[in-house]
XYZ file of C-alpha atoms in Angstrom:
685
model
C 101.142 149.082 -52.281
C 102.804 145.961 -51.914
C 103.037 144.915 -49.021
C 106.327 142.240 -48.745
C 106.131 139.311 -46.248
C 107.721 139.691 -43.150
C 110.868 137.407 -43.140
C 111.051 133.944 -41.384
C 112.242 133.684 -38.184
C 115.402 132.346 -37.125
C 115.945 129.624 -34.168
C 117.114 132.855 -32.178
C 114.766 135.405 -33.011
C 111.737 132.900 -32.311
C 112.970 131.637 -28.724
C 113.845 135.801 -27.862
C 109.991 136.228 -29.391
C 108.549 133.248 -26.952
C 110.703 133.260 -23.202
C 109.139 136.231 -21.913
C 106.267 134.769 -22.236
C 106.767 130.731 -21.602
C 106.730 129.749 -17.795
C 105.880 126.616 -15.869
C 103.098 123.778 -17.011
C 99.685 125.732 -16.122
C 97.178 122.907 -14.822
C 95.854 121.029 -17.761
C 91.849 120.069 -18.079
C 91.854 116.576 -17.186
C 92.757 114.607 -20.420
C 94.262 111.710 -18.368
C 92.831 108.665 -17.359
C 90.986 108.657 -14.036
C 92.901 106.124 -12.340
C 94.962 108.925 -11.557
C 92.122 110.422 -9.159
C 92.352 109.366 -5.749
C 88.755 109.217 -5.604
C 85.572 109.140 -8.395
C 83.489 111.697 -6.186
C 85.854 114.057 -7.275
C 83.810 114.130 -10.851
C 80.296 115.535 -9.249
C 79.174 118.447 -10.670
C 81.173 118.267 -13.545
C 79.342 118.778 -17.204
C 81.778 116.821 -18.977
C 83.063 113.076 -18.157
C 84.339 112.027 -21.283
C 88.023 113.110 -20.590
C 87.453 111.120 -17.196
C 86.401 107.403 -18.401
C 89.018 104.428 -18.499
C 90.998 103.707 -21.828
C 89.900 99.993 -22.663
C 90.811 97.669 -25.063
C 92.448 98.632 -28.559
C 95.223 96.486 -27.692
C 96.076 95.202 -31.294
C 95.189 98.828 -32.239
C 98.339 100.331 -30.311
C 100.185 97.338 -31.319
C 99.923 98.114 -35.002
C 100.693 101.723 -33.905
C 104.255 100.966 -32.561
C 105.365 98.858 -35.072
C 104.503 101.567 -37.243
C 106.079 104.116 -35.073
C 109.464 101.398 -35.517
C 109.231 101.397 -39.047
C 109.584 104.941 -39.379
C 112.437 105.258 -36.811
C 114.348 102.829 -38.981
C 113.861 104.752 -41.912
C 114.835 108.462 -40.786
C 117.452 107.146 -38.431
C 119.164 105.636 -41.596
C 117.132 106.772 -44.673
C 120.465 105.696 -46.827
C 119.798 101.770 -45.660
C 116.635 102.124 -48.625
C 116.677 102.729 -52.239
C 113.516 105.204 -51.918
C 112.922 105.901 -48.493
C 110.300 108.531 -49.150
C 108.326 105.331 -50.391
C 109.187 103.523 -47.649
C 107.020 105.899 -45.398
C 103.829 104.781 -43.842
C 101.483 107.452 -41.716
C 99.008 105.660 -39.524
C 96.054 106.216 -39.929
C 92.826 106.161 -37.955
C 89.693 106.993 -40.075
C 85.943 106.510 -39.759
C 82.508 107.792 -38.253
C 82.697 110.745 -35.745
C 82.621 108.693 -32.117
C 84.716 106.021 -32.569
C 87.182 107.220 -30.201
C 89.814 108.208 -33.363
C 91.451 111.209 -30.803
C 91.122 109.377 -28.129
C 92.975 106.972 -29.455
C 95.385 108.690 -31.119
C 96.425 110.960 -27.135
C 96.449 107.314 -25.059
C 97.716 105.021 -27.071
C 100.858 105.564 -25.552
C 99.254 104.848 -21.841
C 98.965 100.762 -22.630
C 102.550 100.038 -22.462
C 101.551 96.551 -22.016
C 100.011 96.344 -25.400
C 103.587 97.696 -26.798
C 104.701 94.404 -28.077
C 108.058 92.413 -27.090
C 109.548 93.605 -30.694
C 109.945 97.198 -29.999
C 113.479 98.107 -30.066
C 114.379 100.282 -26.324
C 115.409 103.213 -27.784
C 112.208 103.392 -29.408
C 110.410 102.327 -26.016
C 112.248 105.116 -24.455
C 111.910 107.607 -27.122
C 107.970 106.951 -26.860
C 108.109 107.249 -22.655
C 110.125 110.750 -22.853
C 108.390 112.827 -25.678
C 105.047 112.013 -23.625
C 106.589 112.813 -20.224
C 108.163 116.298 -21.471
C 104.792 117.563 -23.479
C 105.534 116.261 -26.898
C 102.518 114.206 -28.146
C 101.026 116.887 -29.757
C 97.328 117.245 -31.403
C 97.186 119.521 -34.254
C 93.118 120.190 -34.912
C 92.706 121.304 -38.477
C 89.745 122.912 -37.750
C 92.041 125.237 -35.356
C 93.275 127.301 -38.966
C 92.314 130.227 -38.896
C 92.057 132.498 -42.427
C 95.358 133.986 -42.263
C 96.776 130.642 -41.690
C 95.446 130.205 -45.277
C 97.580 133.141 -46.355
C 100.973 131.608 -45.628
C 102.843 128.532 -46.886
C 100.725 125.647 -45.043
C 104.267 124.034 -44.025
C 104.976 127.397 -42.157
C 100.928 127.787 -40.991
C 101.159 124.160 -39.298
C 103.964 124.863 -37.714
C 103.011 128.286 -36.208
C 99.961 125.633 -34.625
C 102.232 123.218 -33.652
C 104.160 125.660 -31.729
C 101.087 127.081 -30.223
C 100.060 123.794 -29.376
C 103.219 122.444 -27.554
C 103.218 125.943 -25.641
C 99.668 127.087 -24.954
C 99.594 125.327 -21.114
C 103.230 126.917 -20.624
C 102.388 130.123 -21.605
C 101.181 133.082 -19.113
C 98.892 134.740 -19.054
C 96.715 132.057 -21.342
C 96.206 133.013 -25.227
C 94.139 131.851 -27.678
C 95.902 131.129 -31.051
C 94.898 134.316 -33.151
C 96.156 136.100 -30.002
C 99.482 133.866 -29.859
C 100.203 134.772 -33.679
C 99.532 138.370 -33.028
C 100.644 139.222 -29.357
C 103.594 137.404 -29.676
C 104.588 136.182 -33.143
C 103.891 139.860 -34.252
C 102.731 137.375 -37.169
C 105.789 136.110 -37.846
C 106.093 132.475 -39.215
C 109.693 130.176 -39.203
C 110.581 126.786 -41.068
C 108.938 123.664 -39.496
C 112.361 122.444 -38.657
C 113.001 125.250 -36.700
C 109.634 125.012 -35.067
C 110.679 121.102 -34.011
C 113.962 122.853 -32.550
C 112.360 125.064 -30.729
C 109.776 122.837 -29.021
C 112.724 120.158 -28.128
C 114.720 123.524 -26.451
C 111.601 124.484 -24.805
C 110.312 120.687 -23.952
C 113.511 119.028 -23.225
C 113.637 115.310 -22.248
C 116.623 112.676 -21.559
C 117.046 110.803 -24.967
C 119.262 111.764 -27.729
C 116.846 111.364 -29.875
C 114.073 113.943 -29.541
C 110.462 112.479 -30.395
C 108.176 114.086 -31.788
C 104.192 112.227 -31.797
C 102.271 114.812 -33.795
C 98.470 113.964 -33.909
C 97.025 115.520 -37.004
C 93.502 115.724 -36.288
C 89.856 116.889 -37.796
C 91.884 116.618 -41.632
C 88.025 115.966 -42.741
C 87.753 119.996 -41.749
C 89.998 120.891 -44.715
C 87.978 118.730 -47.048
C 84.813 120.795 -46.733
C 86.781 123.980 -46.693
C 88.057 122.816 -50.154
C 91.631 123.276 -48.373
C 92.729 119.826 -50.213
C 96.160 121.404 -51.243
C 96.569 123.088 -47.802
C 96.654 119.642 -46.149
C 99.335 117.718 -48.969
C 101.372 120.488 -48.134
C 101.205 119.899 -44.796
C 101.771 116.334 -45.250
C 104.980 116.819 -47.296
C 106.834 119.201 -45.036
C 106.300 116.232 -42.753
C 107.766 113.872 -44.923
C 110.499 116.382 -45.760
C 111.419 116.655 -41.869
C 111.718 113.027 -41.254
C 113.965 112.213 -44.401
C 116.246 115.398 -42.653
C 116.458 113.346 -39.034
C 113.954 114.672 -37.532
C 112.190 111.993 -35.325
C 108.589 113.115 -36.438
C 105.649 110.527 -36.004
C 102.693 111.526 -37.322
C 98.622 110.118 -36.606
C 96.323 111.241 -39.230
C 92.658 110.918 -38.270
C 89.524 112.403 -39.464
C 86.181 111.241 -41.154
C 86.760 111.326 -44.750
C 88.614 108.049 -45.069
C 89.151 107.682 -48.773
C 89.712 111.867 -49.298
C 92.290 111.256 -46.783
C 93.915 108.277 -48.751
C 93.693 109.936 -51.389
C 94.948 113.097 -50.455
C 98.429 111.487 -49.005
C 99.074 109.527 -51.896
C 98.933 112.657 -54.243
C 100.491 114.860 -51.982
C 103.581 114.699 -53.615
C 105.770 112.925 -50.563
C 105.750 109.721 -51.912
C 104.130 108.575 -48.711
C 101.370 106.237 -48.041
C 99.072 105.462 -45.298
C 98.455 102.337 -43.169
C 94.848 102.013 -41.635
C 94.453 101.435 -38.284
C 91.293 99.908 -37.674
C 89.282 100.853 -34.597
C 86.423 98.367 -34.108
C 83.507 99.557 -31.736
C 83.864 98.681 -28.305
C 82.018 95.247 -27.089
C 80.089 94.722 -24.285
C 82.814 93.757 -22.064
C 84.599 96.963 -22.536
C 81.562 98.871 -21.248
C 81.492 97.129 -18.434
C 84.872 97.500 -17.552
C 84.638 101.378 -17.999
C 81.315 101.433 -15.962
C 82.972 99.784 -13.096
C 86.050 101.370 -13.199
C 84.449 104.246 -12.687
C 82.319 103.186 -9.712
C 85.016 101.922 -8.174
C 87.954 104.261 -8.803
C 89.933 104.767 -5.142
C 88.057 101.683 -3.398
C 90.835 99.085 -2.431
C 90.556 95.580 -3.417
C 88.885 94.274 -0.903
C 86.734 97.276 0.046
C 82.814 96.624 0.550
C 81.836 99.490 -1.220
C 82.793 97.892 -4.822
C 80.518 96.744 -6.939
C 81.501 93.866 -9.023
C 79.024 93.450 -11.679
C 76.610 94.623 -14.192
C 73.275 93.000 -14.330
C 71.646 91.147 -17.102
C 69.176 93.456 -17.643
C 72.108 96.655 -17.882
C 73.965 94.435 -19.765
C 71.416 93.977 -22.364
C 71.022 97.561 -22.980
C 74.228 98.096 -23.295
C 74.388 95.853 -26.221
C 71.409 97.823 -27.881
C 73.198 100.736 -27.178
C 75.949 100.098 -29.283
C 79.297 100.465 -28.087
C 79.941 104.075 -29.722
C 82.424 105.937 -26.896
C 79.796 108.856 -27.497
C 77.147 107.141 -26.895
C 78.589 105.485 -23.648
C 79.137 108.980 -22.100
C 75.575 109.461 -22.705
C 74.388 106.781 -21.160
C 76.849 106.381 -17.713
C 75.788 110.195 -17.303
C 72.192 108.978 -17.693
C 72.808 106.540 -14.744
C 74.113 109.302 -12.872
C 70.796 111.219 -13.045
C 68.677 109.070 -12.564
C 70.472 107.565 -9.914
C 70.361 110.760 -8.255
C 66.769 111.484 -8.716
C 66.104 107.996 -6.986
C 67.804 108.882 -4.276
C 66.822 112.016 -3.273
C 63.027 111.038 -4.567
C 62.717 113.612 -7.288
C 59.867 113.657 -9.643
C 62.086 115.126 -12.467
C 65.529 114.591 -13.907
C 68.417 117.351 -13.190
C 70.723 116.480 -15.971
C 72.963 119.336 -15.761
C 76.079 118.350 -13.614
C 77.158 114.910 -13.423
C 77.150 113.162 -9.611
C 79.349 110.390 -9.019
C 77.120 109.450 -5.866
C 73.656 108.865 -8.138
C 76.104 106.930 -10.661
C 77.141 104.783 -7.875
C 73.486 104.644 -6.567
C 71.910 103.471 -9.910
C 74.578 100.495 -9.632
C 73.948 99.680 -6.404
C 70.193 99.671 -6.274
C 68.740 100.809 -9.789
C 70.540 98.173 -12.255
C 68.069 94.839 -11.466
C 65.017 96.433 -12.172
C 63.719 96.447 -15.552
C 61.882 99.019 -14.965
C 64.905 101.601 -14.816
C 67.104 100.242 -16.837
C 64.221 101.210 -19.783
C 63.948 104.294 -18.661
C 67.445 104.752 -19.020
C 68.233 103.879 -22.559
C 64.925 105.768 -23.223
C 66.733 108.747 -22.298
C 69.702 108.186 -23.853
C 67.828 107.718 -26.882
C 66.429 111.500 -25.911
C 69.748 113.075 -25.282
C 71.595 110.974 -27.867
C 68.914 112.319 -30.563
C 69.123 115.811 -28.969
C 72.626 116.796 -28.394
C 73.348 114.613 -31.643
C 70.446 115.888 -33.403
C 72.682 115.487 -37.331
C 72.303 111.961 -36.798
C 68.189 112.193 -37.141
C 68.744 114.588 -39.755
C 70.978 112.609 -41.878
C 69.174 109.436 -41.734
C 66.004 111.502 -42.669
C 67.725 112.439 -46.099
C 68.537 109.413 -46.841
C 65.692 106.926 -45.829
C 66.003 105.405 -49.213
C 69.397 103.339 -47.622
C 68.030 102.727 -44.441
C 66.704 99.198 -45.073
C 70.044 97.854 -46.773
C 72.400 99.705 -44.017
C 70.359 98.111 -41.368
C 70.070 94.552 -43.071
C 74.286 94.791 -43.709
C 74.697 95.736 -39.907
C 72.189 93.486 -38.500
C 73.524 89.862 -40.562
C 77.574 91.388 -40.455
C 77.882 91.191 -44.080
C 80.938 92.803 -45.260
C 81.371 95.864 -47.690
C 83.429 97.824 -49.187
C 84.265 101.468 -49.276
C 83.452 102.053 -52.559
C 80.008 100.106 -52.204
C 77.365 101.434 -53.817
C 73.719 101.150 -52.455
C 70.304 102.606 -53.877
C 67.582 101.877 -56.234
C 66.538 105.211 -57.741
C 69.917 106.834 -57.099
C 73.270 105.946 -55.782
C 75.788 106.353 -52.859
C 78.689 104.671 -51.871
C 79.577 103.353 -47.947
C 82.508 105.837 -47.680
C 80.223 108.720 -48.467
C 77.877 107.733 -45.666
C 80.503 106.945 -43.369
C 81.132 110.743 -44.136
C 78.225 111.605 -43.585
C 78.333 109.475 -39.897
C 75.453 106.957 -40.358
C 77.810 104.286 -40.458
C 80.599 102.824 -38.878
C 82.757 100.355 -40.220
C 85.155 97.715 -38.846
C 88.478 96.076 -40.273
C 88.045 92.254 -40.601
C 90.776 89.595 -38.584
C 92.861 87.709 -40.605
C 91.954 89.088 -44.169
C 94.666 89.683 -46.695
C 91.903 92.031 -48.420
C 91.943 94.876 -46.093
C 89.378 97.113 -48.197
C 86.502 94.439 -46.888
C 85.289 96.055 -43.853
C 82.237 94.928 -41.589
C 79.494 97.835 -41.722
C 78.043 98.684 -38.001
C 74.483 100.816 -36.858
C 74.421 101.142 -33.331
C 71.927 98.799 -31.554
C 70.141 102.264 -30.616
C 69.445 103.003 -33.780
C 69.075 100.041 -35.635
C 66.145 99.505 -33.016
C 64.696 103.148 -33.756
C 64.776 102.684 -37.230
C 63.439 99.445 -37.154
C 60.325 100.470 -35.228
C 60.233 104.126 -36.948
C 60.522 104.099 -40.811
C 57.205 104.506 -42.628
C 56.290 101.851 -45.155
C 54.541 104.775 -47.236
C 57.933 106.508 -47.569
C 59.633 103.084 -48.616
C 57.366 100.979 -50.397
C 59.700 98.293 -51.505
C 59.723 97.408 -47.513
C 56.711 96.781 -45.889
C 58.903 94.573 -44.024
C 60.432 97.087 -41.369
C 56.686 97.811 -39.640
C 56.282 93.700 -39.416
C 59.552 94.104 -37.644
C 57.920 96.476 -35.294
C 55.193 93.990 -34.582
C 57.364 90.970 -34.381
C 58.904 92.303 -31.495
C 55.966 91.742 -29.161
C 55.930 88.580 -27.387
C 53.134 86.729 -29.223
C 54.664 87.255 -32.685
C 57.728 84.817 -32.294
C 56.946 83.199 -35.519
C 56.626 86.870 -37.164
C 60.143 87.670 -36.836
C 61.454 84.410 -37.791
C 59.661 84.950 -41.617
C 60.311 88.709 -41.312
C 64.332 88.603 -41.115
C 64.411 85.754 -43.600
C 62.150 88.006 -45.894
C 64.985 90.749 -44.879
C 67.684 88.987 -46.320
C 65.721 88.117 -49.279
C 64.699 91.847 -50.123
C 68.566 93.075 -49.563
C 69.451 90.142 -51.643
C 67.672 91.137 -54.681
C 68.367 94.732 -54.255
C 72.264 94.236 -54.493
C 71.542 92.001 -57.361
C 69.194 93.924 -59.491
C 72.585 96.796 -58.516
C 75.150 94.696 -59.869
C 73.459 93.837 -63.293
C 73.502 90.022 -62.212
C 68.840 90.082 -62.823
C 66.940 92.989 -64.142
C 64.240 94.621 -62.261
C 60.514 92.562 -61.467
C 62.510 88.968 -62.566
C 62.885 86.184 -60.044
C 65.809 86.344 -57.742
C 68.233 83.670 -56.345
C 69.949 82.795 -53.704
C 72.081 80.052 -51.427
C 69.914 78.194 -48.715
C 72.865 79.487 -46.397
C 72.382 82.922 -47.446
C 69.045 82.913 -45.453
C 69.998 80.531 -42.077
C 72.939 78.927 -40.765
C 73.138 75.443 -42.019
C 74.982 72.148 -40.350
C 78.443 70.948 -41.405
C 78.233 69.305 -44.384
C 74.273 69.651 -45.158
C 73.656 70.633 -48.412
C 73.326 74.753 -49.909
C 70.887 74.603 -52.901
C 69.819 77.083 -54.532
C 67.129 79.165 -53.943
C 64.212 80.669 -56.280
C 61.557 83.867 -55.143
C 59.866 86.275 -56.722
C 60.769 89.662 -55.530
C 56.684 90.311 -53.881
C 58.375 91.361 -50.085
C 56.055 91.231 -47.459
C 54.572 89.599 -44.838
C 50.479 88.412 -44.562
C 48.777 86.391 -42.733
C 46.600 83.556 -44.106
C 42.692 83.876 -45.407
C 42.050 80.948 -43.502
C 43.590 78.652 -40.827
C 45.715 76.193 -42.777
C 46.148 72.857 -40.761
C 45.967 69.836 -43.627
C 46.210 68.525 -47.080
C 42.482 70.182 -48.449
C 43.907 73.291 -46.806
C 46.994 73.768 -48.358
C 45.188 72.882 -51.512
C 42.681 75.296 -51.193
C 45.414 77.985 -50.324
C 47.252 77.186 -53.480
C 44.140 77.801 -55.558
C 43.358 81.014 -53.947
C 46.510 82.537 -52.936
C 48.848 81.180 -55.638
C 49.349 84.858 -57.206
C 48.932 86.395 -54.118
C 51.135 90.427 -53.528
C 53.588 88.683 -51.123
C 55.529 85.343 -51.019
C 55.290 85.121 -47.406
C 52.676 84.289 -44.985
C 51.911 83.547 -41.473
C 49.280 80.939 -40.486
C 46.052 81.829 -38.318
C 46.524 80.704 -34.542
C 46.486 77.063 -33.212
C 46.629 75.570 -36.704
C 48.197 71.986 -36.633
C 50.647 73.222 -39.318
C 53.413 75.419 -39.950
C 53.268 78.585 -38.378
C 54.757 80.220 -41.668
C 55.878 79.799 -44.654
C 57.763 80.765 -47.803
C 56.521 80.527 -51.192
C 59.918 80.149 -52.913
C 61.196 77.368 -54.890
C 61.594 75.214 -53.128
C 59.022 75.910 -50.348
C 60.274 76.573 -46.813
C 58.135 75.970 -43.766
C 58.995 77.704 -40.584
C 58.095 76.592 -36.741
C 58.642 78.642 -33.668
C 58.739 77.174 -30.289
C 59.144 79.924 -27.465
C 61.243 78.634 -24.251
C 60.683 81.290 -21.186
C 63.014 79.264 -19.110
C 65.583 78.695 -21.775
C 65.386 82.894 -22.569
C 65.345 83.435 -18.649
C 68.571 81.639 -17.942
C 70.751 83.179 -21.143
C 69.917 86.037 -19.917
C 71.268 84.746 -16.356
C 74.481 83.308 -18.276
C 73.639 80.223 -17.490
C 72.936 77.561 -20.214
C 69.320 77.113 -21.654
C 67.013 74.022 -21.750
C 68.064 71.469 -24.305
C 66.049 70.628 -26.884
C 63.720 68.095 -26.578
C 64.031 65.094 -28.424
C 62.272 64.037 -31.189
C 60.427 68.004 -32.008
C 61.885 68.166 -35.223
C 60.664 65.261 -36.470
C 57.157 65.751 -34.869
C 56.820 69.185 -35.925
C 58.321 68.671 -39.327
C 55.668 65.565 -39.780
C 52.618 68.491 -39.665
C 54.115 69.736 -43.086
C 54.977 66.603 -44.724
C 51.459 65.332 -43.819
C 49.543 67.849 -45.957
C 51.757 66.392 -48.952
C 53.337 70.069 -49.470
C 55.862 68.486 -52.062
C 59.991 69.468 -52.089
C 60.593 72.124 -49.211
C 63.007 72.778 -46.236
C 61.373 72.997 -42.430
C 62.949 75.360 -40.650
C 62.613 75.026 -36.444
C 63.514 78.106 -34.893
C 63.806 77.508 -30.902
C 65.187 79.442 -27.672
C 66.633 76.004 -26.561
C 70.209 74.427 -26.597
C 70.895 72.329 -29.334
C 71.588 68.807 -28.814
C 74.308 66.783 -30.208
C 72.693 62.957 -30.170
C 70.453 63.725 -32.936
C 70.500 63.691 -36.433
C 68.378 65.277 -38.919
C 67.770 65.095 -42.248
C 68.573 67.468 -45.038
C 66.020 69.521 -45.366
C 65.757 70.622 -41.533
C 67.074 73.376 -40.147
C 67.203 73.919 -36.671
C 67.795 77.994 -35.108
C 68.814 77.398 -31.759
C 70.492 79.690 -28.833
C 73.597 77.726 -30.303
C 73.375 79.906 -33.979
C 70.387 82.149 -33.450
C 72.991 85.125 -33.869
C 74.428 84.574 -36.873
C 70.531 83.922 -38.281
C 69.239 87.283 -36.612
C 72.073 89.431 -35.950
C 73.725 89.980 -32.691
C 70.957 93.147 -32.078
C 68.391 91.367 -32.623
C 69.186 88.667 -31.092
C 69.516 90.227 -27.956
C 66.414 92.424 -28.809
C 64.353 88.953 -29.309
C 65.078 87.257 -26.697
C 64.063 90.174 -24.288
C 60.861 91.050 -25.643
C 59.781 86.621 -25.295
C 60.053 87.578 -20.912
C 59.334 91.821 -21.064
C 57.080 92.518 -24.222
């Protein structure tokens, strides 16, 4: 027995089914920005604060989105002005690792009217505002499709889910999507243009042009369910209605970037994507979110206002890495620690957020290094527990972790098709899909494929301390980094960072076919150190033996150096740390030319920098004095690197083979996260 499918509903039939169930707007779950709340204490006892945090930054990205909508508006309004209008359509697309705030961006970008740009036509501005106020800015999660949807034509299934999302807060009594399909629509469907007409009828606005902003979210779920063709048909149907003069503005979001880009191209719609790169938030943005939440409901001159973030808390934010979902955990744990402290509890109750406890932490705990350390420790524990899949994925991809850490630490550029691995290979795009890495766009580059790879600082710190070198025999260095972070091993961190760079450069050279495994590697001096303007950038050759060992005896003079070369010339490594209190370099690399290192810690400079003051000026003549210890040992051709916490001086000239790493270029040398960790380890261990 073959049952014929039910015919599509027309406009009148669909309205007839819906009107008995559609009433006034029920109070939505709080999804808007918290400035609408008069007092932050309203948040107390809530288990989830994510929807209540201030929407910050994203100004350039919001402007890009509005420009994209303006271009689509011109095509929809006058398609005859374009020779091939289909091929002119570009879907704004925000993709990448979960936790970047893609969905939040698509939902809340239109709140930031000041960031829309000055070239947006008045009819577009009015249309977008009217769309949001009328409730026609909608999110359709591809995770919400049910099995019954896949038995329908994709356009019809999408339209049905879109209709439910548009009306679910107006339907009384409340129904699930499955109940909506069965009890209200009686499993009937309608063409997408009919659905749009119904939404416009039931959610009217005040402008002649009816706008529909549709965030097609969680697109990756369709790829995971092998429903690529289903998604392609949806995208094609969106282009079709746009060219029927429906002002539909899709925003595509999901984790699987290359899959989504390919789906749009191969959908037969003629459309393409324009990627909106969402970078991780900066520390300043995190501070803005925290202070906004603490001061909610307080007047600008209230004595209760909290005005600043302590240097200790700021450092923990930087180590955290400002992933949106990690920041939520961080803020939540401030509440937990503050509440327990103010009530003298010995244990932490993290069942609900307490705004009073959050404010207490900012007033009385954030200036205590121990409390801030407890905060980052608890945050790490919660992240590891709440997002356990991160740790599981890292464990499954241990081979690639060292290279990823290097790319993240040193801000090296990658593409999504960049390949990693020695015994097995994987692309950056695959790792992004798995949630291991974050990719940020680069400003000012015409090549939009180039990205900056980021691993959150809290993850880098954990990985640099937690990987077992026996699992990764090629890179003993990560164990060295753990040791190097102690305050009495400053010089070990410096040489370890350089060896880490050499190891990653070598792996890339082998993988790209520039050299054969086991042969010597080469790089430029600038690949290892920040050079002065006009300083010669020479070629460095090195053997592929990457670990750091202590010298077998203290080297302090020319005779010691000769003895060392005779005894250790064929050692298992190229990097050595000299024994303490030697009148010679702290460490050295057996490269060609040789590279010697001298570290000069300055506790006072570190303290000043943490307190946002300028560090001490580098002592005049110090570089020459320290370099002379190496020159006097007659080591031959070499480079000398002085690493100090002091501020660079501009009244001193250095030799061509002298490199000075100061507080000014430390981040360029160590990377943002490791520079912060090092500075605080000097003071606090």
